[in-house]
Amino acid sequence: MSKTSLLLLCLLAIFISCCYSLPLSVQKRWIIDDATGKRVKLRCAHWVAHAKPMLAEGLDKAPLNNISANVAKAGFNCIRLSYATYMFTRYANHTVRDIFHANDISDTVKAIEKHNPSVLNMTHLQAYEAVVDSLGAHGVMVLIDNHVSLPQWCCSNDDQNGFFGDRHFNTSEWLQGLAFIAHHFKGKPNVFGMDLRNELRGSRQNQHDWYKYISQGAKTIHEVNPDFLIIISGLSFDNDLSFLKKRPLDLNFPNKIVYESHVYSFSGDTNRWHVQPVNWVCNATIQLFHEQSGFLLSGKNPAPLFVSEFGYDMSGGSFADNKYLPCILSYFASVDLEWSLWAFQGSYYYRQGKVGPGELYGVMDDDWKEYRDPKFLQRFELLGRTLQDPRSNASKSNIMFHPLTGYCAHVNNSKEVVMGDCKSNSLWTYEGDGTPIRLVESSKCLKAVGEGLPATLSDDCLSPESSWKAVSMTGLHLATSDKDGELLCLEKESNSTQIVTRKCICIRDDDSSCYDNPQSQWFKLVSTNV
């Protein structure tokens, strides 16, 4: 090894150690840094490497180093990097070039040769490890995700890749693959854990086998690498962990166990976003999520919950996703969840018979140069912050969050209440329905003046116009009464940063015919002690 190479490796090690400290562990519902006890909030994106070509997507579009830099630039501190079991149990000695030629994707080979020529002669393991190392060089942690066994697009109920005992889910081979990965990546400074299996599903699924094989898989990883967090999925495409209410998973290393769940607009009935009032569907979505997995965050024995997949059509073309996203963002912010967005990749080498298709749910565009959603950074600014610190003794206050835009409320230099970015924000106190919303470290509170007029800061905090309550089933409408006793809700002006009060939109729980979109009036008071 040359002196230059040795120096680069030393600098890399220093950079990684300064940006995060591994291993991680679990303390009640929180993930913490073992060395400091400080909370580590996962804000991740998924990067597909499990598909038929068996290579992390995008190496035909840009140098690997550039892609990893863009992951960090987008605000992610980790990548959920998927793999297929067979990549390492059956095709370990095959090179990237061999597989691409076998699949007759010659144009893609030329593109990889242009941007990442060294990758083509690597084995799958070497190429996968190169991606892990590149992410580490940019301060990005990695969660290794066993997505499938047979390399292919995921997922369907009948793909024979979904549950223990399926044609492409031999349990012994699966355990072999887990042990291999746990051993091979042991000591990697930026790999913090492994995902046992993505989206268990299909006609074979049952709770008895779930407990049996999930326990075997977790023990296999822990025996080989006790430092790793182990991420555990439920049933029904990773939507359902409700059976844990009756029978908890009995493992003797609970400080390494994190549960995962997935939630999309199509989790359940996609069409309901079209045929029912938005407040109804949002409320039902959150209630179902809580019943199936969100319950883990509270109670006598809380546990960490990692939403390892959620996402939206970033081109803006999905009616359901456009309604779903503000709903789910408001909930995630309110409980300060760990999360992983599907997905980072802007395109695929090969997907379901097509060469080079784009990913509408991808953070990057088809060329991997720009964000597909120009408002992406703004939308996820608050979710990227740590809002709750289990070690903090500070009093709790609230951030006023507008989930439709991703903005937070500020009091500007002119003492006006306006919307702005969530890197910083004004803080508020609120004691519940019928009480004022007060500006922290001030005698002033939020007051309604009238229909269509800006909400103001006032010293008159005892008047009816300064008394606020949640008035819809989502709890996302903050309303007060005007001088005539009519309800007015906070609303962000569409063409300005002003917050005004207007007649509340579709807040009645019994009005099934109200299809106006109320999301401009959605405000969430998000608790924080940071």
Short mmCIF file of C-alpha atoms in Angstrom, two decimals:
data_model
loop_
_atom_site.label_atom_id
_atom_site.label_comp_id
_atom_site.label_asym_id
_atom_site.label_seq_id
_atom_site.Cartn_x
_atom_site.Cartn_y
_atom_site.Cartn_z
CA MET A 1 0.00 0.00 0.00
CA SER A 2 1.38 3.43 -0.93
CA LYS A 3 1.87 6.21 1.62
CA THR A 4 -0.82 8.22 -0.17
CA SER A 5 -3.34 5.37 0.11
CA LEU A 6 -2.49 4.86 3.76
CA LEU A 7 -2.98 8.57 4.45
CA LEU A 8 -6.37 8.54 2.73
CA LEU A 9 -7.48 5.56 4.80
CA CYS A 10 -6.41 7.31 8.01
CA LEU A 11 -8.27 10.46 7.04
CA LEU A 12 -11.33 8.36 6.23
CA ALA A 13 -11.22 6.70 9.64
CA ILE A 14 -10.91 10.07 11.38
CA PHE A 15 -13.82 11.50 9.36
CA ILE A 16 -16.09 8.57 10.15
CA SER A 17 -15.30 8.56 13.87
CA CYS A 18 -16.02 12.29 14.17
CA CYS A 19 -19.44 12.07 12.56
CA TYR A 20 -21.04 9.18 14.48
CA SER A 21 -20.10 6.59 17.03
CA LEU A 22 -21.05 2.94 16.75
CA PRO A 23 -22.27 0.57 18.08
CA LEU A 24 -25.83 1.63 18.77
CA SER A 25 -28.23 0.16 21.31
CA VAL A 26 -31.82 0.47 22.46
CA GLN A 27 -33.09 2.24 25.56
CA LYS A 28 -36.86 1.93 25.88
CA ARG A 29 -38.25 3.45 22.63
CA TRP A 30 -35.02 5.23 21.71
CA ILE A 31 -31.92 4.29 19.74
CA ILE A 32 -28.79 5.53 21.49
CA ASP A 33 -25.05 5.81 20.98
CA ASP A 34 -23.40 3.26 23.31
CA ALA A 35 -20.44 5.48 24.03
CA THR A 36 -22.27 8.67 24.95
CA GLY A 37 -25.83 7.60 25.74
CA LYS A 38 -27.02 10.26 23.31
CA ARG A 39 -30.03 9.58 21.14
CA VAL A 40 -29.35 8.78 17.47
CA LYS A 41 -32.34 9.54 15.24
CA LEU A 42 -32.43 7.53 12.02
CA ARG A 43 -33.36 9.60 8.98
CA CYS A 44 -32.69 7.27 6.12
CA ALA A 45 -33.40 6.52 2.50
CA HIS A 46 -33.59 3.17 0.76
CA TRP A 47 -31.09 2.36 -1.98
CA VAL A 48 -31.95 -0.69 -4.05
CA ALA A 49 -29.18 -3.25 -4.60
CA HIS A 50 -31.28 -6.43 -4.49
CA ALA A 51 -32.80 -6.41 -7.98
CA LYS A 52 -31.94 -8.71 -10.89
CA PRO A 53 -28.61 -7.00 -11.80
CA MET A 54 -27.50 -7.38 -8.14
CA LEU A 55 -25.81 -3.98 -8.04
CA ALA A 56 -26.68 -0.74 -6.23
CA GLU A 57 -28.65 1.36 -8.70
CA GLY A 58 -27.30 4.46 -10.39
CA LEU A 59 -23.70 3.54 -11.10
CA ASP A 60 -24.55 3.99 -14.77
CA LYS A 61 -25.53 7.62 -14.06
CA ALA A 62 -22.78 9.09 -11.87
CA PRO A 63 -19.58 8.21 -10.02
CA LEU A 64 -20.24 6.33 -6.78
CA ASN A 65 -18.53 9.04 -4.76
CA ASN A 66 -20.89 11.67 -6.19
CA ILE A 67 -23.97 9.61 -5.36
CA SER A 68 -22.82 9.07 -1.77
CA ALA A 69 -22.09 12.78 -1.44
CA ASN A 70 -25.61 13.54 -2.64
CA VAL A 71 -27.08 11.19 -0.03
CA ALA A 72 -25.41 13.23 2.71
CA LYS A 73 -26.26 16.53 1.00
CA ALA A 74 -29.95 15.56 0.99
CA GLY A 75 -29.86 15.33 4.80
CA PHE A 76 -29.89 11.56 5.25
CA ASN A 77 -27.69 10.10 7.97
CA CYS A 78 -28.21 6.51 6.88
CA ILE A 79 -29.00 4.30 3.92
CA ARG A 80 -31.10 1.14 4.05
CA LEU A 81 -29.11 -0.84 1.48
CA SER A 82 -30.90 -3.94 0.24
CA TYR A 83 -29.47 -7.24 -0.92
CA ALA A 84 -30.79 -10.58 -2.14
CA THR A 85 -29.69 -13.69 -0.25
CA TYR A 86 -28.61 -15.49 -3.43
CA MET A 87 -26.13 -12.70 -4.21
CA PHE A 88 -23.86 -14.14 -1.55
CA THR A 89 -24.98 -17.77 -1.26
CA ARG A 90 -25.20 -18.66 -4.97
CA TYR A 91 -23.62 -15.91 -7.08
CA ALA A 92 -20.79 -14.81 -4.83
CA ASN A 93 -18.08 -15.37 -7.44
CA HIS A 94 -19.92 -13.82 -10.37
CA THR A 95 -18.72 -10.41 -11.48
CA VAL A 96 -20.94 -7.44 -12.12
CA ARG A 97 -19.95 -7.55 -15.80
CA ASP A 98 -20.98 -11.23 -16.07
CA ILE A 99 -24.47 -10.61 -14.71
CA PHE A 100 -25.14 -7.57 -16.89
CA HIS A 101 -24.06 -9.44 -20.00
CA ALA A 102 -26.13 -12.46 -18.98
CA ASN A 103 -29.16 -10.18 -18.79
CA ASP A 104 -28.33 -8.57 -22.15
CA ILE A 105 -28.05 -5.02 -20.79
CA SER A 106 -24.99 -4.05 -22.81
CA ASP A 107 -25.75 -0.31 -23.07
CA THR A 108 -25.88 -0.11 -19.30
CA VAL A 109 -22.46 -1.78 -19.09
CA LYS A 110 -21.04 0.99 -21.29
CA ALA A 111 -22.55 3.62 -19.01
CA ILE A 112 -21.11 1.97 -15.88
CA GLU A 113 -17.76 1.76 -17.66
CA LYS A 114 -17.91 5.53 -18.15
CA HIS A 115 -18.74 6.47 -14.56
CA ASN A 116 -17.51 3.54 -12.41
CA PRO A 117 -15.22 1.35 -14.53
CA SER A 118 -13.62 -0.47 -11.58
CA VAL A 119 -16.97 -1.86 -10.46
CA LEU A 120 -17.53 -4.05 -13.52
CA ASN A 121 -14.85 -6.58 -12.64
CA MET A 122 -15.83 -6.74 -8.98
CA THR A 123 -17.84 -9.58 -7.49
CA HIS A 124 -21.24 -8.69 -6.02
CA LEU A 125 -19.77 -8.68 -2.53
CA GLN A 126 -16.92 -6.38 -3.54
CA ALA A 127 -19.28 -3.99 -5.29
CA TYR A 128 -21.70 -3.98 -2.35
CA GLU A 129 -18.83 -3.32 0.05
CA ALA A 130 -17.56 -0.49 -2.16
CA VAL A 131 -20.96 1.21 -1.80
CA VAL A 132 -20.87 0.77 1.99
CA ASP A 133 -17.38 2.26 2.16
CA SER A 134 -18.26 5.15 -0.10
CA LEU A 135 -21.24 6.05 2.09
CA GLY A 136 -19.01 5.82 5.16
CA ALA A 137 -16.56 8.24 3.61
CA HIS A 138 -19.37 10.80 3.53
CA GLY A 139 -20.51 10.19 7.10
CA VAL A 140 -23.52 8.06 6.17
CA MET A 141 -24.42 5.00 8.26
CA VAL A 142 -25.68 1.81 6.60
CA LEU A 143 -28.45 -0.63 7.53
CA ILE A 144 -28.05 -3.86 5.57
CA ASP A 145 -31.49 -5.01 4.44
CA ASN A 146 -32.32 -8.58 3.40
CA HIS A 147 -35.00 -7.65 0.89
CA VAL A 148 -35.51 -10.93 -1.00
CA SER A 149 -33.73 -14.22 -1.68
CA LEU A 150 -34.11 -14.45 -5.47
CA PRO A 151 -32.87 -11.16 -6.98
CA GLN A 152 -36.00 -9.55 -8.43
CA TRP A 153 -38.42 -6.68 -8.03
CA CYS A 154 -40.37 -6.87 -4.79
CA CYS A 155 -43.09 -7.61 -3.77
CA SER A 156 -46.24 -9.66 -4.41
CA ASN A 157 -48.19 -12.26 -2.48
CA ASP A 158 -47.37 -15.02 -4.96
CA ASP A 159 -43.72 -14.32 -5.83
CA GLN A 160 -42.51 -17.29 -3.73
CA ASN A 161 -40.08 -14.92 -2.04
CA GLY A 162 -42.24 -13.79 0.84
CA PHE A 163 -42.34 -16.21 3.75
CA PHE A 164 -40.35 -18.97 5.39
CA GLY A 165 -40.62 -22.15 3.32
CA ASP A 166 -41.50 -20.48 0.02
CA ARG A 167 -39.70 -21.73 -3.07
CA HIS A 168 -37.23 -18.88 -2.85
CA PHE A 169 -37.16 -18.63 0.94
CA ASN A 170 -35.25 -21.63 2.21
CA THR A 171 -34.75 -20.94 5.90
CA SER A 172 -31.34 -22.64 6.16
CA GLU A 173 -29.98 -20.65 3.24
CA TRP A 174 -31.48 -17.48 4.68
CA LEU A 175 -29.74 -18.08 8.02
CA GLN A 176 -26.51 -18.86 6.18
CA GLY A 177 -26.76 -15.54 4.36
CA LEU A 178 -27.46 -13.63 7.59
CA ALA A 179 -24.44 -15.19 9.31
CA PHE A 180 -22.20 -14.43 6.35
CA ILE A 181 -23.21 -10.76 6.21
CA ALA A 182 -22.99 -10.33 9.99
CA HIS A 183 -19.46 -11.71 9.95
CA HIS A 184 -18.22 -9.98 6.80
CA PHE A 185 -19.35 -6.50 7.87
CA LYS A 186 -18.33 -6.90 11.49
CA GLY A 187 -16.15 -3.98 12.43
CA LYS A 188 -17.21 -1.81 9.49
CA PRO A 189 -17.24 1.64 11.08
CA ASN A 190 -20.48 2.81 9.44
CA VAL A 191 -22.62 -0.36 9.43
CA PHE A 192 -24.91 -0.30 12.46
CA GLY A 193 -27.36 -3.13 11.88
CA MET A 194 -29.19 -5.66 9.76
CA ASP A 195 -32.80 -5.95 8.65
CA LEU A 196 -33.87 -9.60 9.05
CA ARG A 197 -36.27 -9.65 6.10
CA ASN A 198 -38.38 -7.20 4.16
CA GLU A 199 -42.19 -7.46 3.95
CA LEU A 200 -43.07 -10.97 5.06
CA ARG A 201 -46.18 -11.99 3.13
CA GLY A 202 -48.03 -14.64 1.14
CA SER A 203 -50.29 -17.61 1.75
CA ARG A 204 -47.81 -19.35 4.05
CA GLN A 205 -47.55 -16.54 6.58
CA ASN A 206 -48.52 -17.44 10.14
CA GLN A 207 -47.59 -16.29 13.61
CA HIS A 208 -46.12 -19.61 14.79
CA ASP A 209 -43.44 -19.64 12.09
CA TRP A 210 -42.89 -15.92 12.52
CA TYR A 211 -41.88 -16.33 16.17
CA LYS A 212 -39.79 -19.43 15.39
CA TYR A 213 -37.74 -18.12 12.49
CA ILE A 214 -37.51 -14.48 13.51
CA SER A 215 -36.00 -15.69 16.80
CA GLN A 216 -33.57 -17.94 14.91
CA GLY A 217 -32.55 -15.15 12.56
CA ALA A 218 -32.04 -12.62 15.36
CA LYS A 219 -29.97 -15.09 17.40
CA THR A 220 -27.87 -15.97 14.35
CA ILE A 221 -26.89 -12.34 13.80
CA HIS A 222 -26.36 -11.61 17.49
CA GLU A 223 -24.09 -14.60 18.03
CA VAL A 224 -21.88 -13.55 15.13
CA ASN A 225 -21.99 -9.81 15.72
CA PRO A 226 -23.45 -8.70 19.08
CA ASP A 227 -22.87 -5.03 18.21
CA PHE A 228 -25.47 -4.91 15.43
CA LEU A 229 -28.99 -3.61 15.86
CA ILE A 230 -31.46 -6.15 14.49
CA ILE A 231 -34.46 -4.76 12.64
CA ILE A 232 -37.56 -6.98 12.76
CA SER A 233 -40.54 -6.82 10.42
CA GLY A 234 -44.08 -8.01 11.00
CA LEU A 235 -46.62 -9.73 8.77
CA SER A 236 -48.78 -8.63 5.84
CA PHE A 237 -46.14 -6.68 3.90
CA ASP A 238 -44.66 -5.30 7.12
CA ASN A 239 -47.91 -3.63 8.11
CA ASP A 240 -48.85 -5.74 11.13
CA LEU A 241 -47.07 -6.25 14.46
CA SER A 242 -50.29 -6.20 16.51
CA PHE A 243 -49.83 -9.83 17.65
CA LEU A 244 -46.95 -8.62 19.87
CA LYS A 245 -49.58 -7.14 22.21
CA LYS A 246 -50.48 -10.66 23.32
CA ARG A 247 -47.10 -12.35 23.00
CA PRO A 248 -43.90 -10.28 23.04
CA LEU A 249 -40.85 -11.60 21.25
CA ASP A 250 -38.74 -13.35 23.89
CA LEU A 251 -35.07 -12.63 23.23
CA ASN A 252 -32.35 -12.13 25.82
CA PHE A 253 -30.81 -9.15 24.00
CA PRO A 254 -33.72 -6.67 23.85
CA ASN A 255 -31.26 -3.77 23.83
CA LYS A 256 -30.46 -4.66 20.21
CA ILE A 257 -34.00 -5.13 18.85
CA VAL A 258 -35.81 -2.52 16.74
CA TYR A 259 -39.17 -3.16 15.07
CA GLU A 260 -40.05 -1.87 11.63
CA SER A 261 -43.23 -0.97 9.82
CA HIS A 262 -44.24 0.28 6.37
CA VAL A 263 -46.97 2.74 5.49
CA TYR A 264 -47.98 4.11 2.09
CA SER A 265 -51.08 5.75 0.66
CA PHE A 266 -51.91 2.31 -0.74
CA SER A 267 -51.55 0.54 2.63
CA GLY A 268 -55.14 -0.64 2.79
CA ASP A 269 -57.51 0.86 0.24
CA THR A 270 -55.89 3.43 -2.06
CA ASN A 271 -59.25 4.47 -3.49
CA ARG A 272 -60.49 5.81 -0.15
CA TRP A 273 -58.42 8.98 -0.66
CA HIS A 274 -60.64 9.66 -3.67
CA VAL A 275 -64.04 8.81 -2.20
CA GLN A 276 -63.94 9.93 1.44
CA PRO A 277 -63.22 13.28 3.14
CA VAL A 278 -59.49 13.81 3.66
CA ASN A 279 -59.86 14.25 7.43
CA TRP A 280 -61.62 10.89 7.63
CA VAL A 281 -59.02 9.00 5.64
CA CYS A 282 -56.09 10.62 7.42
CA ASN A 283 -57.57 9.80 10.81
CA ALA A 284 -58.25 6.19 9.75
CA THR A 285 -54.70 5.85 8.39
CA ILE A 286 -53.12 7.02 11.64
CA GLN A 287 -55.46 4.93 13.80
CA LEU A 288 -54.70 1.78 11.81
CA PHE A 289 -50.97 2.47 11.92
CA HIS A 290 -51.14 2.91 15.69
CA GLU A 291 -53.16 -0.28 16.17
CA GLN A 292 -50.79 -2.35 14.04
CA SER A 293 -47.39 -0.96 15.03
CA GLY A 294 -47.42 2.54 16.57
CA PHE A 295 -48.54 1.10 19.91
CA LEU A 296 -44.96 -0.10 20.42
CA LEU A 297 -43.82 3.44 21.20
CA SER A 298 -45.79 3.68 24.45
CA GLY A 299 -47.04 1.58 27.35
CA LYS A 300 -45.15 -0.25 30.09
CA ASN A 301 -42.48 -1.68 27.80
CA PRO A 302 -42.00 0.70 24.87
CA ALA A 303 -39.74 -0.32 22.00
CA PRO A 304 -38.18 1.54 19.08
CA LEU A 305 -40.24 1.65 15.89
CA PHE A 306 -38.51 2.37 12.61
CA VAL A 307 -40.74 3.16 9.64
CA SER A 308 -38.34 1.58 7.18
CA GLU A 309 -40.51 2.36 4.16
CA PHE A 310 -42.87 5.18 3.31
CA GLY A 311 -42.91 7.47 0.33
CA TYR A 312 -44.83 9.36 -2.31
CA ASP A 313 -44.87 10.06 -6.02
CA MET A 314 -42.35 12.89 -6.12
CA SER A 315 -43.49 14.02 -9.55
CA GLY A 316 -46.71 15.20 -7.89
CA GLY A 317 -48.86 13.04 -10.15
CA SER A 318 -50.65 10.93 -7.52
CA PHE A 319 -53.88 12.32 -6.02
CA ALA A 320 -53.72 9.83 -3.14
CA ASP A 321 -50.05 10.50 -2.34
CA ASN A 322 -50.58 14.25 -2.38
CA LYS A 323 -53.22 13.85 0.35
CA TYR A 324 -51.38 11.13 2.26
CA LEU A 325 -48.00 12.84 2.63
CA PRO A 326 -49.03 15.81 4.85
CA CYS A 327 -51.08 13.39 6.95
CA ILE A 328 -48.21 10.99 7.62
CA LEU A 329 -45.61 13.76 8.05
CA SER A 330 -47.73 15.36 10.77
CA TYR A 331 -47.87 12.05 12.65
CA PHE A 332 -44.17 11.27 12.25
CA ALA A 333 -43.26 14.71 13.56
CA SER A 334 -45.65 14.43 16.51
CA VAL A 335 -43.94 11.26 17.83
CA ASP A 336 -40.46 11.99 16.42
CA LEU A 337 -40.20 8.65 14.63
CA GLU A 338 -37.17 6.98 13.09
CA TRP A 339 -37.77 6.68 9.34
CA SER A 340 -36.47 5.58 5.96
CA LEU A 341 -37.88 7.05 2.77
CA TRP A 342 -38.53 4.92 -0.29
CA ALA A 343 -36.34 5.66 -2.13
CA PHE A 344 -33.13 7.44 -3.05
CA GLN A 345 -32.60 5.93 -6.51
CA GLY A 346 -33.86 7.91 -9.47
CA SER A 347 -33.84 5.01 -11.91
CA TYR A 348 -33.16 1.30 -12.36
CA TYR A 349 -30.85 -0.70 -14.59
CA TYR A 350 -33.66 -3.18 -15.18
CA ARG A 351 -37.10 -3.48 -13.62
CA GLN A 352 -39.95 -5.82 -14.49
CA GLY A 353 -38.88 -6.35 -18.09
CA LYS A 354 -37.87 -2.75 -18.79
CA VAL A 355 -34.35 -1.38 -19.17
CA GLY A 356 -33.63 1.97 -17.51
CA PRO A 357 -37.04 2.97 -16.09
CA GLY A 358 -37.30 5.92 -13.71
CA GLU A 359 -38.51 5.72 -10.11
CA LEU A 360 -41.33 8.18 -9.46
CA TYR A 361 -40.85 7.67 -5.72
CA GLY A 362 -37.14 8.44 -6.05
CA VAL A 363 -35.51 11.44 -4.37
CA MET A 364 -33.30 11.88 -7.43
CA ASP A 365 -34.61 12.38 -10.97
CA ASP A 366 -34.04 9.93 -13.83
CA ASP A 367 -30.56 11.38 -14.46
CA TRP A 368 -29.60 11.40 -10.77
CA LYS A 369 -28.76 15.13 -10.99
CA GLU A 370 -31.67 17.00 -9.39
CA TYR A 371 -34.36 16.30 -6.81
CA ARG A 372 -37.47 14.93 -8.47
CA ASP A 373 -39.60 16.98 -6.07
CA PRO A 374 -38.22 20.54 -6.01
CA LYS A 375 -39.76 20.98 -2.55
CA PHE A 376 -38.22 17.80 -1.12
CA LEU A 377 -35.76 19.48 1.26
CA GLN A 378 -38.42 21.86 2.56
CA ARG A 379 -40.95 19.08 3.15
CA PHE A 380 -38.53 16.99 5.24
CA GLU A 381 -36.70 19.72 7.15
CA LEU A 382 -38.55 19.22 10.44
CA LEU A 383 -38.49 15.43 10.20
CA GLY A 384 -34.73 15.59 9.86
CA ARG A 385 -34.37 17.23 13.27
CA THR A 386 -34.19 15.47 16.63
CA LEU A 387 -37.22 16.87 18.44
CA GLN A 388 -37.26 14.75 21.59
CA ASP A 389 -34.21 14.02 23.72
CA PRO A 390 -34.76 11.35 26.41
CA ARG A 391 -31.89 12.84 28.48
CA SER A 392 -33.18 16.42 28.41
CA ASN A 393 -34.53 18.12 31.53
CA ALA A 394 -35.77 21.10 29.54
CA SER A 395 -39.43 22.04 29.66
CA LYS A 396 -41.48 20.91 26.70
CA SER A 397 -42.71 23.45 24.22
CA ASN A 398 -44.26 23.25 20.77
CA ILE A 399 -43.30 23.90 17.18
CA MET A 400 -46.21 24.98 14.99
CA PHE A 401 -45.83 22.80 11.90
CA HIS A 402 -47.69 23.13 8.59
CA PRO A 403 -47.40 19.64 7.06
CA LEU A 404 -48.75 20.58 3.62
CA THR A 405 -45.77 22.85 2.95
CA GLY A 406 -43.22 21.61 5.47
CA TYR A 407 -42.99 25.10 6.97
CA CYS A 408 -42.95 26.12 10.63
CA ALA A 409 -44.37 29.24 12.29
CA HIS A 410 -42.06 32.19 13.02
CA VAL A 411 -42.56 35.53 14.67
CA ASN A 412 -40.71 37.97 12.44
CA ASN A 413 -39.02 41.26 13.32
CA SER A 414 -42.30 43.09 12.78
CA LYS A 415 -43.97 40.79 15.36
CA GLU A 416 -46.06 39.13 12.64
CA VAL A 417 -46.77 35.40 12.70
CA VAL A 418 -45.58 33.95 9.41
CA MET A 419 -44.46 30.64 7.91
CA GLY A 420 -40.79 29.94 7.25
CA ASP A 421 -38.24 27.14 7.16
CA CYS A 422 -37.99 24.64 10.00
CA LYS A 423 -34.24 24.96 10.55
CA SER A 424 -35.27 27.44 13.22
CA ASN A 425 -38.69 28.44 14.46
CA SER A 426 -40.64 30.15 17.20
CA LEU A 427 -41.66 28.05 20.18
CA TRP A 428 -45.13 28.01 21.74
CA THR A 429 -46.80 26.67 24.86
CA TYR A 430 -50.28 25.19 24.80
CA GLU A 431 -52.16 23.44 27.59
CA GLY A 432 -54.97 21.94 25.57
CA ASP A 433 -58.42 22.75 24.22
CA GLY A 434 -59.78 26.09 25.35
CA THR A 435 -56.41 27.60 26.28
CA PRO A 436 -54.19 30.21 24.61
CA ILE A 437 -51.28 29.39 22.31
CA ARG A 438 -48.54 31.47 23.95
CA LEU A 439 -45.20 32.55 22.53
CA VAL A 440 -42.42 31.14 24.72
CA GLU A 441 -40.61 33.71 26.90
CA SER A 442 -43.28 36.29 26.13
CA SER A 443 -46.55 37.52 27.56
CA LYS A 444 -48.13 37.39 24.12
CA CYS A 445 -50.44 34.83 22.58
CA LEU A 446 -52.02 34.04 19.22
CA LYS A 447 -55.29 35.85 18.56
CA ALA A 448 -57.79 35.80 15.69
CA VAL A 449 -58.94 39.18 14.35
CA GLY A 450 -61.48 38.05 11.78
CA GLU A 451 -62.31 36.16 8.59
CA GLY A 452 -59.42 36.29 6.11
CA LEU A 453 -57.28 38.49 8.37
CA PRO A 454 -53.80 37.64 9.70
CA ALA A 455 -53.58 36.02 13.13
CA THR A 456 -51.82 38.41 15.48
CA LEU A 457 -49.77 38.40 18.65
CA SER A 458 -51.72 39.97 21.48
CA ASP A 459 -51.48 40.67 25.20
CA ASP A 460 -55.19 39.89 25.45
CA CYS A 461 -54.94 36.18 26.21
CA LEU A 462 -58.25 35.81 28.04
CA SER A 463 -60.58 36.73 25.19
CA PRO A 464 -62.54 34.06 23.24
CA GLU A 465 -60.51 34.94 20.14
CA SER A 466 -57.35 33.79 21.96
CA SER A 467 -58.79 30.45 23.07
CA TRP A 468 -57.87 27.58 20.71
CA LYS A 469 -58.97 23.99 20.30
CA ALA A 470 -58.62 21.08 17.87
CA VAL A 471 -61.93 20.76 16.03
CA SER A 472 -61.60 17.84 13.59
CA MET A 473 -61.02 14.12 14.01
CA THR A 474 -57.42 14.50 12.82
CA GLY A 475 -56.70 17.10 15.49
CA LEU A 476 -54.99 19.11 12.77
CA HIS A 477 -57.42 22.05 12.67
CA LEU A 478 -56.74 24.72 15.29
CA ALA A 479 -59.83 26.87 15.73
CA THR A 480 -61.11 29.76 17.78
CA SER A 481 -64.33 31.76 17.78
CA ASP A 482 -64.77 35.20 16.29
CA LYS A 483 -66.82 37.93 17.99
CA ASP A 484 -70.03 36.43 16.62
CA GLY A 485 -69.19 32.96 17.92
CA GLU A 486 -68.34 31.51 14.50
CA LEU A 487 -65.42 29.07 14.29
CA LEU A 488 -62.33 30.25 12.47
CA CYS A 489 -59.35 28.01 11.69
CA LEU A 490 -55.74 28.89 11.15
CA GLU A 491 -54.83 28.75 7.46
CA LYS A 492 -51.69 29.44 5.47
CA GLU A 493 -52.29 31.93 2.68
CA SER A 494 -51.64 30.22 -0.64
CA ASN A 495 -49.54 33.00 -2.18
CA SER A 496 -47.76 34.40 0.87
CA THR A 497 -46.16 33.38 4.14
CA GLN A 498 -49.00 34.85 6.20
CA ILE A 499 -51.11 32.82 8.61
CA VAL A 500 -54.74 33.97 8.53
CA THR A 501 -57.98 32.72 10.04
CA ARG A 502 -60.85 31.54 7.86
CA LYS A 503 -64.01 29.50 8.07
CA CYS A 504 -63.01 25.94 8.89
CA ILE A 505 -63.02 23.44 5.99
CA CYS A 506 -64.69 20.01 6.35
CA ILE A 507 -64.29 19.66 10.11
CA ARG A 508 -67.58 17.89 10.88
CA ASP A 509 -67.17 14.21 11.70
CA ASP A 510 -70.61 13.36 10.31
CA ASP A 511 -70.31 15.08 6.91
CA SER A 512 -69.44 12.37 4.40
CA SER A 513 -70.04 14.64 1.41
CA CYS A 514 -67.41 17.29 2.17
CA TYR A 515 -64.66 16.78 -0.41
CA ASP A 516 -62.94 20.16 -0.22
CA ASN A 517 -59.26 19.84 0.64
CA PRO A 518 -58.68 21.15 4.20
CA GLN A 519 -54.89 20.68 4.25
CA SER A 520 -54.05 24.38 3.97
CA GLN A 521 -55.63 24.56 7.46
CA TRP A 522 -53.67 21.67 8.93
CA PHE A 523 -51.34 22.77 11.72
CA LYS A 524 -49.67 20.41 14.18
CA LEU A 525 -48.31 21.57 17.52
CA VAL A 526 -45.27 19.31 17.71
CA SER A 527 -43.83 18.75 21.17
CA THR A 528 -40.09 19.27 21.67
CA ASN A 529 -37.65 19.43 24.56
CA VAL A 530 -34.57 20.13 22.45
#
